[in-house]
Each structure stands twice: as C-alpha cells, then as structure tokens.
Amino acid sequence: MTEMQPDEHYSDFHWVEYLHGRIPQPEKTKMEEHLTVCEDCRTRLNICRAMHTLLGDKKASELGPAFLDAIAAFAAARAAPPATPAEGDSAGNS
Ligand SMILES: [Zn+2]
C-alpha cells in the first residue's frame, strides 16, 4: 500500500465552519491536508463555498438541517457514478 488514504471525512458542517474561519489550528491544517488527498471533500468544500457566497453571513445552523440536507443531496448527486449495468449473469441463463 503506497496510496495515502484519509482516515476520516469532514462533514459539510465542518467545511462551513472552515469557510467562516471558525476552525482553530491545528485542526485547520489537518483539514487542508485532507483536501490534498481527498477529492470528495474538495468537491464538498467547493459546494459549501458556493453556498457560503450565496448566503453571505447567514450561518448554516440558522438555516436548519434542511440546508445541510440540500447540500448533501447536491453533493451526492454530483458524486454519483454514471449508471453502469451489472456485469455477470443477467437474464441470459439457459
Ligand atoms: Zn474526505
């Protein structure tokens, strides 16, 4: 194993906090290091940044869980792989 695997992912909430500058060191450095190895979290951060730009000073917590839900759904939709037909034995079994 030579590939670096992130131990854990950060939630949308973490990235919103990060964008607000509310993540203290050394956690902030850890998150930035995680970004370099985790494309999933980079996508997440980009989405949160877009939302953050749209919403201005509003906090995610003011908007309720529905907001984080919407972000998560959006992220999931973007991250979803294209539909691939299952390989192997389909209906051709005779
Ligand atoms: Zn991650």
CSV table of C-alpha atoms and ligand atoms in Angstrom, one decimal:
chain,number,residue,atom,x,y,z
A,1,MET,CA,0.0,0.0,0.0
A,2,THR,CA,1.6,3.2,-1.2
A,3,GLU,CA,-1.6,5.2,-1.6
A,4,MET,CA,-2.5,7.7,1.1
A,5,GLN,CA,-5.9,7.1,2.4
A,6,PRO,CA,-7.7,9.7,4.5
A,7,ASP,CA,-8.7,8.3,7.9
A,8,GLU,CA,-12.0,10.1,8.0
A,9,HIS,CA,-14.0,12.6,6.1
A,10,TYR,CA,-15.2,16.0,7.2
A,11,SER,CA,-18.8,16.9,7.2
A,12,ASP,CA,-20.5,19.8,5.4
A,13,PHE,CA,-20.8,21.5,8.8
A,14,HIS,CA,-17.0,21.3,9.2
A,15,TRP,CA,-16.4,22.9,5.8
A,16,VAL,CA,-18.9,25.7,6.5
A,17,GLU,CA,-17.1,26.4,9.8
A,18,TYR,CA,-13.8,26.3,7.9
A,19,LEU,CA,-15.1,28.9,5.5
A,20,HIS,CA,-16.2,31.1,8.3
A,21,GLY,CA,-12.7,30.9,9.8
A,22,ARG,CA,-14.0,29.2,12.9
A,23,ILE,CA,-11.8,26.1,12.7
A,24,PRO,CA,-8.8,26.6,15.1
A,25,GLN,CA,-5.3,25.3,14.4
A,26,PRO,CA,-4.1,22.6,14.2
A,27,GLU,CA,-7.4,21.2,13.1
A,28,LYS,CA,-7.5,23.7,10.2
A,29,THR,CA,-4.1,22.4,8.9
A,30,LYS,CA,-5.4,18.8,9.2
A,31,MET,CA,-8.4,19.7,7.1
A,32,GLU,CA,-6.2,21.4,4.5
A,33,GLU,CA,-4.0,18.3,4.3
A,34,HIS,CA,-7.1,16.2,4.0
A,35,LEU,CA,-8.2,18.3,1.0
A,36,THR,CA,-4.9,17.4,-0.8
A,37,VAL,CA,-5.7,13.7,-0.7
A,38,CYS,CA,-9.5,13.6,-0.8
A,39,GLU,CA,-11.3,14.7,-3.9
A,40,ASP,CA,-14.6,14.0,-2.3
A,41,CYS,CA,-14.0,16.7,0.4
A,42,ARG,CA,-12.7,19.1,-2.2
A,43,THR,CA,-16.0,18.8,-4.0
A,44,ARG,CA,-17.8,19.2,-0.7
A,45,LEU,CA,-15.8,22.3,0.1
A,46,ASN,CA,-16.5,23.8,-3.3
A,47,ILE,CA,-20.2,23.3,-2.8
A,48,CYS,CA,-20.1,24.8,0.6
A,49,ARG,CA,-18.1,27.7,-0.7
A,50,ALA,CA,-20.7,28.4,-3.4
A,51,MET,CA,-23.4,28.2,-0.8
A,52,HIS,CA,-21.4,30.4,1.5
A,53,THR,CA,-21.0,33.0,-1.2
A,54,LEU,CA,-24.7,32.9,-1.9
A,55,LEU,CA,-25.8,33.1,1.7
A,56,GLY,CA,-23.4,35.7,2.9
A,57,ASP,CA,-23.3,36.0,6.6
A,58,LYS,CA,-26.0,33.5,7.4
A,59,LYS,CA,-24.9,30.5,9.4
A,60,ALA,CA,-25.8,27.0,8.3
A,61,SER,CA,-27.2,26.4,11.8
A,62,GLU,CA,-29.6,29.3,11.3
A,63,LEU,CA,-30.9,27.7,8.2
A,64,GLY,CA,-31.5,24.3,9.9
A,65,PRO,CA,-30.7,20.8,8.9
A,66,ALA,CA,-32.7,21.1,5.7
A,67,PHE,CA,-30.0,23.3,4.3
A,68,LEU,CA,-27.2,20.8,5.1
A,69,ASP,CA,-29.5,18.1,3.7
A,70,ALA,CA,-29.8,20.0,0.5
A,71,ILE,CA,-26.0,20.4,0.2
A,72,ALA,CA,-25.6,16.7,1.0
A,73,ALA,CA,-28.1,15.7,-1.7
A,74,PHE,CA,-26.4,18.0,-4.2
A,75,ALA,CA,-23.0,16.6,-3.4
A,76,ALA,CA,-24.3,13.0,-3.6
A,77,ALA,CA,-25.9,13.8,-7.0
A,78,ARG,CA,-22.7,15.2,-8.3
A,79,ALA,CA,-20.6,12.4,-6.9
A,80,ALA,CA,-22.9,9.6,-8.1
A,81,PRO,CA,-21.2,7.5,-10.7
A,82,PRO,CA,-22.9,7.0,-14.0
A,83,ALA,CA,-25.3,4.1,-14.1
A,84,THR,CA,-23.4,1.0,-15.0
A,85,PRO,CA,-25.1,-2.2,-16.0
A,86,ALA,CA,-24.3,-5.0,-13.6
A,87,GLU,CA,-21.7,-7.4,-15.1
A,88,GLY,CA,-22.1,-11.1,-14.9
A,89,ASP,CA,-25.1,-13.3,-15.2
A,90,SER,CA,-28.1,-11.3,-16.2
A,91,ALA,CA,-31.2,-12.8,-17.8
A,92,GLY,CA,-29.2,-14.9,-20.2
A,93,ASN,CA,-29.2,-18.0,-18.2
A,94,SER,CA,-30.2,-21.1,-20.1
B,1,ZN,ZN,-12.6,13.4,2.7
